Structures are given as C-alpha cells and as structure tokens.
Coordinates of N, CA and C in Angstrom, one line a residue:
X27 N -17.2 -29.0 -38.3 CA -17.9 -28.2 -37.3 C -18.8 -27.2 -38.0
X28 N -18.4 -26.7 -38.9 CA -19.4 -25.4 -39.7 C -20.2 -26.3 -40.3
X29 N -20.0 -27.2 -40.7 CA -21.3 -28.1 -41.5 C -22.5 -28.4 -40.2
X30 N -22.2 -28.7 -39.3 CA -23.3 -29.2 -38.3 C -24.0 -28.0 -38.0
X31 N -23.2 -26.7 -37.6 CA -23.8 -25.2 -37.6 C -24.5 -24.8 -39.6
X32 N -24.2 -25.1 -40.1 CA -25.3 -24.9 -41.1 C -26.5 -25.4 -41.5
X33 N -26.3 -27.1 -40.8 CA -27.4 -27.9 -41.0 C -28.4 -27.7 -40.0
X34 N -27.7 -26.9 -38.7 CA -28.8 -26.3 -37.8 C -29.7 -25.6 -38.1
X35 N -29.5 -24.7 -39.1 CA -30.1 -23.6 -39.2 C -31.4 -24.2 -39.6
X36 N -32.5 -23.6 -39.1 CA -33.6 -23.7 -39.7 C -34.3 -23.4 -40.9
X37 N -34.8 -24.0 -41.9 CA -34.9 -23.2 -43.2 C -36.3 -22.1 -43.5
X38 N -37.3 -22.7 -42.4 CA -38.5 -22.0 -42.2 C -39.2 -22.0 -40.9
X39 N -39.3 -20.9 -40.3 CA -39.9 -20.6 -39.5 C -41.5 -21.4 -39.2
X40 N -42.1 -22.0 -40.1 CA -43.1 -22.7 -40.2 C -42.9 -24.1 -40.2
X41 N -41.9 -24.3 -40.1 CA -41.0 -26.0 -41.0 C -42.0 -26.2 -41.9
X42 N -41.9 -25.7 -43.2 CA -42.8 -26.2 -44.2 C -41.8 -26.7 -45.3
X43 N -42.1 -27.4 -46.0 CA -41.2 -28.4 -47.0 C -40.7 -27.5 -48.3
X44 N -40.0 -27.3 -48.5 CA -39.2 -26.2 -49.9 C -40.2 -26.8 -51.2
X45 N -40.4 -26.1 -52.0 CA -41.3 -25.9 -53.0 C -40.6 -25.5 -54.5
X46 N -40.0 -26.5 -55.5 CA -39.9 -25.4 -56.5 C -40.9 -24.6 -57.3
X47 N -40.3 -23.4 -57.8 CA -42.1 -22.2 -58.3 C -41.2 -21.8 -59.7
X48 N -41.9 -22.0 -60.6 CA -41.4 -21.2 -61.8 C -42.2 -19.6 -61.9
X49 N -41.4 -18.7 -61.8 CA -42.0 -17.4 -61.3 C -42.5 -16.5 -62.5
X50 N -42.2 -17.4 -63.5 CA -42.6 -16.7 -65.3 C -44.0 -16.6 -65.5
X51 N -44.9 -17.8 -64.7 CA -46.2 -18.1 -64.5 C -47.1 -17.9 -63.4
X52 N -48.0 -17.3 -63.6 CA -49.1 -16.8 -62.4 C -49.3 -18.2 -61.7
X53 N -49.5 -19.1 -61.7 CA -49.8 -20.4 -61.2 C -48.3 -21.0 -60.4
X54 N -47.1 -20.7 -61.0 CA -45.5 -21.1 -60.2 C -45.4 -22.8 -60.7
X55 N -45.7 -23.1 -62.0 CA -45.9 -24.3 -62.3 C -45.0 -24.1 -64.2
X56 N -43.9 -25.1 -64.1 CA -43.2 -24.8 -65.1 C -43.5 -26.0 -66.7
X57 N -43.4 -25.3 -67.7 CA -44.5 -25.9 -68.3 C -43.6 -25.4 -69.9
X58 N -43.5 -26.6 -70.4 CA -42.4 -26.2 -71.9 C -42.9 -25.0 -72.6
X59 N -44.2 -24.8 -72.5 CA -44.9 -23.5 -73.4 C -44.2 -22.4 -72.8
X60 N -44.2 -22.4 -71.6 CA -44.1 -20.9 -70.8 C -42.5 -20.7 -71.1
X61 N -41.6 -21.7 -70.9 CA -40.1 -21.6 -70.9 C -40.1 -20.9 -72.7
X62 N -40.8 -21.5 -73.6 CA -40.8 -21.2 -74.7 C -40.6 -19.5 -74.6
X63 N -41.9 -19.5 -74.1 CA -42.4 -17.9 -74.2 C -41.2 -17.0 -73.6
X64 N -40.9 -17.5 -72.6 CA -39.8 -16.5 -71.5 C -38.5 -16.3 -72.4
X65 N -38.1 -17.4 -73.5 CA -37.3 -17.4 -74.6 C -37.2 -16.6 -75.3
X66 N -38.7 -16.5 -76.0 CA -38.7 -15.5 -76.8 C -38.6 -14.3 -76.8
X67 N -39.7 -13.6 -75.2 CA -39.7 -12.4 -74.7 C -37.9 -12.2 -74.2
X68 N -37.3 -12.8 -73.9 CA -35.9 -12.2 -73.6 C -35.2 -12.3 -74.9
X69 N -35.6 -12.6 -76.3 CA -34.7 -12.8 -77.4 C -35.0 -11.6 -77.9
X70 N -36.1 -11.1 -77.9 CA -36.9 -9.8 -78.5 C -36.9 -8.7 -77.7
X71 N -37.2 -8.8 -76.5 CA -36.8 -7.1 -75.8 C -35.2 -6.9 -75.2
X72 N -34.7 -8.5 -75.1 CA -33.1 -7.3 -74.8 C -32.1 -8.1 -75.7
X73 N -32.8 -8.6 -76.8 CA -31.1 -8.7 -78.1 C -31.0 -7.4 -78.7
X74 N -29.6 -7.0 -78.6 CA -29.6 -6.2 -80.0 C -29.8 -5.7 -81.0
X75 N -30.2 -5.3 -81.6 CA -30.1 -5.0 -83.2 C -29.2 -6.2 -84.0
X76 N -29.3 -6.5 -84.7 CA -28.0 -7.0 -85.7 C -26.4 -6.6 -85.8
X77 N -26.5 -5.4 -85.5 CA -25.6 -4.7 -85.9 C -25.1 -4.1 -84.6
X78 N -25.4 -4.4 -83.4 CA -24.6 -4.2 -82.5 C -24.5 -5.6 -81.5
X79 N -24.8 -6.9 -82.5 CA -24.7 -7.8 -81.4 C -23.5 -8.3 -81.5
X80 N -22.2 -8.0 -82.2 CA -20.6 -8.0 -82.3 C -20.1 -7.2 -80.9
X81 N -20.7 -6.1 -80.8 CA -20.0 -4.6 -80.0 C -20.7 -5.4 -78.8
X82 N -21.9 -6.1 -78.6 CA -22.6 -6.5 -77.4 C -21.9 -7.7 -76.5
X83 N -21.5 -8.7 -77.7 CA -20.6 -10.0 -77.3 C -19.1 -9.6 -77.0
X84 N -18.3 -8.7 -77.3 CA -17.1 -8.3 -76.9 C -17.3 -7.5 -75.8
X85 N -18.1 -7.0 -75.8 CA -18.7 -5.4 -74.4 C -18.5 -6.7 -73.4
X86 N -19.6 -7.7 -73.6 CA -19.5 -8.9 -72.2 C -18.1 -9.7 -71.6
X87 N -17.3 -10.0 -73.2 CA -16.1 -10.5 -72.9 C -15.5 -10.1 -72.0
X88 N -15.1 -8.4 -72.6 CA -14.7 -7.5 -71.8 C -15.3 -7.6 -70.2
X89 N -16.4 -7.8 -70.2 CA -17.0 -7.2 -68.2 C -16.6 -8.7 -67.8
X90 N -16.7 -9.6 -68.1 CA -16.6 -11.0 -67.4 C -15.1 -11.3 -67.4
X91 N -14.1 -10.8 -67.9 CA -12.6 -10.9 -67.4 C -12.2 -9.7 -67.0
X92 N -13.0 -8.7 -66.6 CA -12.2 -7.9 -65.5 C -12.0 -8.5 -64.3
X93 N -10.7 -7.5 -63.5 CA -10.6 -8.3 -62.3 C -11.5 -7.4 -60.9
X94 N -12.8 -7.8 -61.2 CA -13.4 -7.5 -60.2 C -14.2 -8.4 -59.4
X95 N -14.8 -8.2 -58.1 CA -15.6 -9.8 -57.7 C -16.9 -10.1 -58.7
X96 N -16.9 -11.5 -58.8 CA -18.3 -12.3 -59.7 C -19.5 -11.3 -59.0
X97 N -19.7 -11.3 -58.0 CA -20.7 -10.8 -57.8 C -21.4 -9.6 -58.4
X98 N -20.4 -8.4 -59.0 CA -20.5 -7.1 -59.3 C -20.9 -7.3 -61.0
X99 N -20.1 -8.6 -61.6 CA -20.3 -8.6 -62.6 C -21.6 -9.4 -62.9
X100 N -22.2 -10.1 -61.8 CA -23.6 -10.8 -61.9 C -24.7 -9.4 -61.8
X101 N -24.2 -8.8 -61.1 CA -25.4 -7.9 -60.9 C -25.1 -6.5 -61.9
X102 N -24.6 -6.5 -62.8 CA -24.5 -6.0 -64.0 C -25.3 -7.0 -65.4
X103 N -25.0 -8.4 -64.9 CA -25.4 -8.8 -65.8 C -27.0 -9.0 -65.8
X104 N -27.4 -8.9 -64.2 CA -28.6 -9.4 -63.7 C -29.6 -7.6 -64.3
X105 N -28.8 -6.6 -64.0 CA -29.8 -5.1 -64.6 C -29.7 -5.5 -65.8
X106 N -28.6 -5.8 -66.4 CA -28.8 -5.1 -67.9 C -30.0 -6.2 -69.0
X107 N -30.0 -7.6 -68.4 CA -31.1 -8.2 -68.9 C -32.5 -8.4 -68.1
X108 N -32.5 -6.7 -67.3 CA -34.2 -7.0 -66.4 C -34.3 -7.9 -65.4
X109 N -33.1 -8.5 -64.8 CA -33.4 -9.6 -64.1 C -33.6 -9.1 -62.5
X110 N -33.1 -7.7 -62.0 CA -33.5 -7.3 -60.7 C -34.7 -6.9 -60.6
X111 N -35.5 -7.4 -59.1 CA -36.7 -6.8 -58.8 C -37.1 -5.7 -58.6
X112 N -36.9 -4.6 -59.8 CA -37.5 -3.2 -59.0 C -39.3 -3.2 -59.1
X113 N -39.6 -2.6 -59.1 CA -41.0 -2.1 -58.5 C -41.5 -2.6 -59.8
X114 N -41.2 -1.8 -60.9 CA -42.1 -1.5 -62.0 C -41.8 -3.4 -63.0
X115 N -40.6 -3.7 -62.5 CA -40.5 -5.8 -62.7 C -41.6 -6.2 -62.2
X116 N -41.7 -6.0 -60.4 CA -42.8 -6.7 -60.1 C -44.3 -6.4 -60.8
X117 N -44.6 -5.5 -61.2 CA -46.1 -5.1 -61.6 C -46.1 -5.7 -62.6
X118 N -44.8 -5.8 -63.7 CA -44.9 -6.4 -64.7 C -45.1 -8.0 -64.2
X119 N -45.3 -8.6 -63.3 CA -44.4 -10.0 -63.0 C -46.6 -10.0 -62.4
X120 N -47.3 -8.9 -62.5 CA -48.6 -9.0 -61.8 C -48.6 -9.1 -60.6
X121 N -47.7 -8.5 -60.0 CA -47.4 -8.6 -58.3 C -47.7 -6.9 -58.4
X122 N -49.3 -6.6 -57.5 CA -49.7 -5.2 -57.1 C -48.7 -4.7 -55.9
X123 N -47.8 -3.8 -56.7 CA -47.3 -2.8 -55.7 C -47.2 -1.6 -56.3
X124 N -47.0 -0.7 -55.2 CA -47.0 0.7 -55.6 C -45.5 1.2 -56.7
X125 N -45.3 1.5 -57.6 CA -44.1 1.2 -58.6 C -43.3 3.0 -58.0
X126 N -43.9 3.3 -57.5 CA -43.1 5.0 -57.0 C -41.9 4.2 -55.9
X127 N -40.7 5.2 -56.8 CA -39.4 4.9 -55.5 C -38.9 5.3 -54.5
X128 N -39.1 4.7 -53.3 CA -39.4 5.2 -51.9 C -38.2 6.2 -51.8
X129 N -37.4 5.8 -52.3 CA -35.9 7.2 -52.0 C -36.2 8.7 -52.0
X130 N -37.1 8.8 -53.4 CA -37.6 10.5 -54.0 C -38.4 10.3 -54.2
X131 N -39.4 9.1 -53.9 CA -41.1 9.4 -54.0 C -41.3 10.6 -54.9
X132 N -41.0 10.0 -56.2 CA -41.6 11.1 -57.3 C -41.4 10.2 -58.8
X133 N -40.7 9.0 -58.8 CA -40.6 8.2 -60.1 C -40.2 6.7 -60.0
X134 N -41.1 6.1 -61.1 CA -41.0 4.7 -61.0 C -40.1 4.1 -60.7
X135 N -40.0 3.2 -59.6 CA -38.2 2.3 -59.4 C -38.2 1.6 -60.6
X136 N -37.3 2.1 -61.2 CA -36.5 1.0 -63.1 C -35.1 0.9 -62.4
X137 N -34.3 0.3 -62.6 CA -32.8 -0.3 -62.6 C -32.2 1.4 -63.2
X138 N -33.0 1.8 -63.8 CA -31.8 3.3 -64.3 C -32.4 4.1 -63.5
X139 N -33.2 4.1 -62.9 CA -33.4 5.5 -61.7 C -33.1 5.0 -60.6
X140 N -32.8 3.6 -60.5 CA -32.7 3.2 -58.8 C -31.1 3.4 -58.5
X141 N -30.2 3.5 -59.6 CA -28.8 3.0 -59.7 C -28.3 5.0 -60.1
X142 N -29.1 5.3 -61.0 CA -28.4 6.3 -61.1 C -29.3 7.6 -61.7
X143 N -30.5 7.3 -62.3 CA -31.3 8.4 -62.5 C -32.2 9.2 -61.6
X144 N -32.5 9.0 -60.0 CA -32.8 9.6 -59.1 C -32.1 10.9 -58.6
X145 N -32.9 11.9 -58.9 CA -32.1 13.4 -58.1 C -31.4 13.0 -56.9
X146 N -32.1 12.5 -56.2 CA -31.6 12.3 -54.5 C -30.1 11.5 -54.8
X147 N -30.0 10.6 -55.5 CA -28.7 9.9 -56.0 C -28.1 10.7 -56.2
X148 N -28.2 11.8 -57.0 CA -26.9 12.7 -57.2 C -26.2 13.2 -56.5
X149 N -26.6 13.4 -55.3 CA -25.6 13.5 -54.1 C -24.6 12.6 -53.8
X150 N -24.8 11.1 -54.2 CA -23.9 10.5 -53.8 C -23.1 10.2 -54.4
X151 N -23.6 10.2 -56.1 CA -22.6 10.1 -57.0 C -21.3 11.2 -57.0
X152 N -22.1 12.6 -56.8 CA -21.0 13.7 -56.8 C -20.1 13.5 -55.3
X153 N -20.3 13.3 -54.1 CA -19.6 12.3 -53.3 C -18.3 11.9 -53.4
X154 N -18.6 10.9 -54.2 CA -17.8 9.5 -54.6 C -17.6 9.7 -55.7
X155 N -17.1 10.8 -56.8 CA -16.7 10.8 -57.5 C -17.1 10.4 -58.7
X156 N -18.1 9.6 -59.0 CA -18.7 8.6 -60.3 C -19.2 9.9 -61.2
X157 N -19.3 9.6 -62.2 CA -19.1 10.4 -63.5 C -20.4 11.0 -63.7
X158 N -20.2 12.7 -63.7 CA -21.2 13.6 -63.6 C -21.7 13.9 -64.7
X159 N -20.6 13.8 -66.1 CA -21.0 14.4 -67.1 C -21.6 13.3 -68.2
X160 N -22.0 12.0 -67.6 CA -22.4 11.1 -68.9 C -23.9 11.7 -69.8
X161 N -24.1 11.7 -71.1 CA -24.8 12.2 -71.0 C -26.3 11.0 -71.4
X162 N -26.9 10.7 -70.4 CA -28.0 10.4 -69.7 C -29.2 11.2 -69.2
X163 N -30.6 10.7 -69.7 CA -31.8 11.3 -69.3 C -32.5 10.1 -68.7
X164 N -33.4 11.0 -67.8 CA -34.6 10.2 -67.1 C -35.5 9.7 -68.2
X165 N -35.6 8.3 -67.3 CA -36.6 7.3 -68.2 C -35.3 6.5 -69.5
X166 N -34.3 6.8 -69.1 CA -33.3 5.8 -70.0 C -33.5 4.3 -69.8
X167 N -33.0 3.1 -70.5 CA -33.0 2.1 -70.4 C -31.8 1.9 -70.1
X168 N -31.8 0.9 -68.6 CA -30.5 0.6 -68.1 C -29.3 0.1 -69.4
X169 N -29.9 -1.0 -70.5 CA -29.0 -1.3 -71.5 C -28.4 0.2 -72.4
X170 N -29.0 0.8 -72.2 CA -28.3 2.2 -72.8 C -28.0 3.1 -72.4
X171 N -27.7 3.0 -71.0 CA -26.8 3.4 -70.0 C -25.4 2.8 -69.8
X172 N -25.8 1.4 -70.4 CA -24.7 0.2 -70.0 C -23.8 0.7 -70.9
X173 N -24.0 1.5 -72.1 CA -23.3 1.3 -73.2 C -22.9 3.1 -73.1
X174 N -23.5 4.1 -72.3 CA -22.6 5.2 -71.9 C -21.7 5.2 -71.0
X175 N -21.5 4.2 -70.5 CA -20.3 4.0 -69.5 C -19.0 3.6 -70.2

C-alpha cells in the first residue's frame, strides 16, 4: 500500500523527465577532466597537513562509531569537507547570490558563522547549554572548529 502512495507522487510539477547534472561544471555535463580536477581541489584544500592526517583518520573513526543518528554524522561530515550550500559555496559554485547571512545581516554565510560564529546565535547556544568558552574567532574554518570541539 505505501508503495502505490509513493509511486503517486508526482516528481515534477511540469512532468519533465529527471536529468543527471554534474554540478562541479558550469555546463552540468560530467567529463573525466573535471572529476580529475574536483579530486585534486578536495585533496589540496581540505587534506591535512602530513602530520595531522593520523589525528584526522582516528578523529573520523571516532565520529562514525558514535551512537548517534547517520544523519548528524553526514552532516558533520558534509561541513567539515565544504559540502553544504552556504552562500559564500554558492558564489564559489558561480551561482550570483548575495553571500550576507540573512539571520545578522552583517557576515558572510560560511558553515562556521551559520552553525556557530553569528552574534545572534549566541543566544541560543547559551540557551541550550553548548559550550561558551571554546576558544574560536570570526572567520574560523569550520575544519578548525571541528578540531576545538
């Protein structure tokens, strides 16, 4: 019965035919050059150093057998290697948007001001308890945030 109610659903309001897009490329056309390139730029801006990629592979051990939902641990895994769409991804991604973050309309949406470097956030952190004293500044990189926790 839930299978016939899912297959109802409509998938587009236009009935247009699903499309795969490789999103690495202004064009959405995937192409062994570009997969190359996307290789390299993620080997070079978020591998470690040498010397912390021991402390980096046990840090993950560690987050991927805690007992929390997959989901929490995807979207740890999805900030800490740039993979969520904040503002300042898309502009990089050449998608024109305004990169100011609508919460405090006063600084770029990055993954470390949307999550926890926004003034307005502080209210909720101190709330809920989450940890007041880490010592973090604006304009941090989420990966070196990841590692003051």
């Amino acid at each position: 019965m839930d299978v016939m109610a899912v297959l109802s659903i409509p998938t587009s309001v236009n009935r247009v035919d699903n499309s795969l897009c490789w999103h690495y490329t202004e064009d959405g056309n995937y192409s062994v050059k570009s997969s190359y390139k996307v290789g390299l730029r993620l080997e070079n801006s978020s591998a470690p150093s040498s010397s912390n990629k021991v402390m980096l592979s046990s840090w993950w051990k560690f987050i991927w057998h805690l007992k929390i939902p997959p989901k929490v641990i995807m979207f740890l895994w999805k900030a800490y290697y740039h993979w969520l769409l904040t503002k300042v991804c898309l502009v990089g991604r050449h998608i024109p948007v305004d990169v100011v973050y609508p919460v405090c309309l006063c600084e770029p949406e990055t993954v470390f001001h949307a999550l926890w470097g926004c003034k307005v956030l502080k209210v909720v952190h101190i709330e809920y308890g989450f940890m007041n004293d880490l010592s973090c500044r604006e304009g941090m990189h989420f990966q070196d945030f990841f590692f003051v926790l």
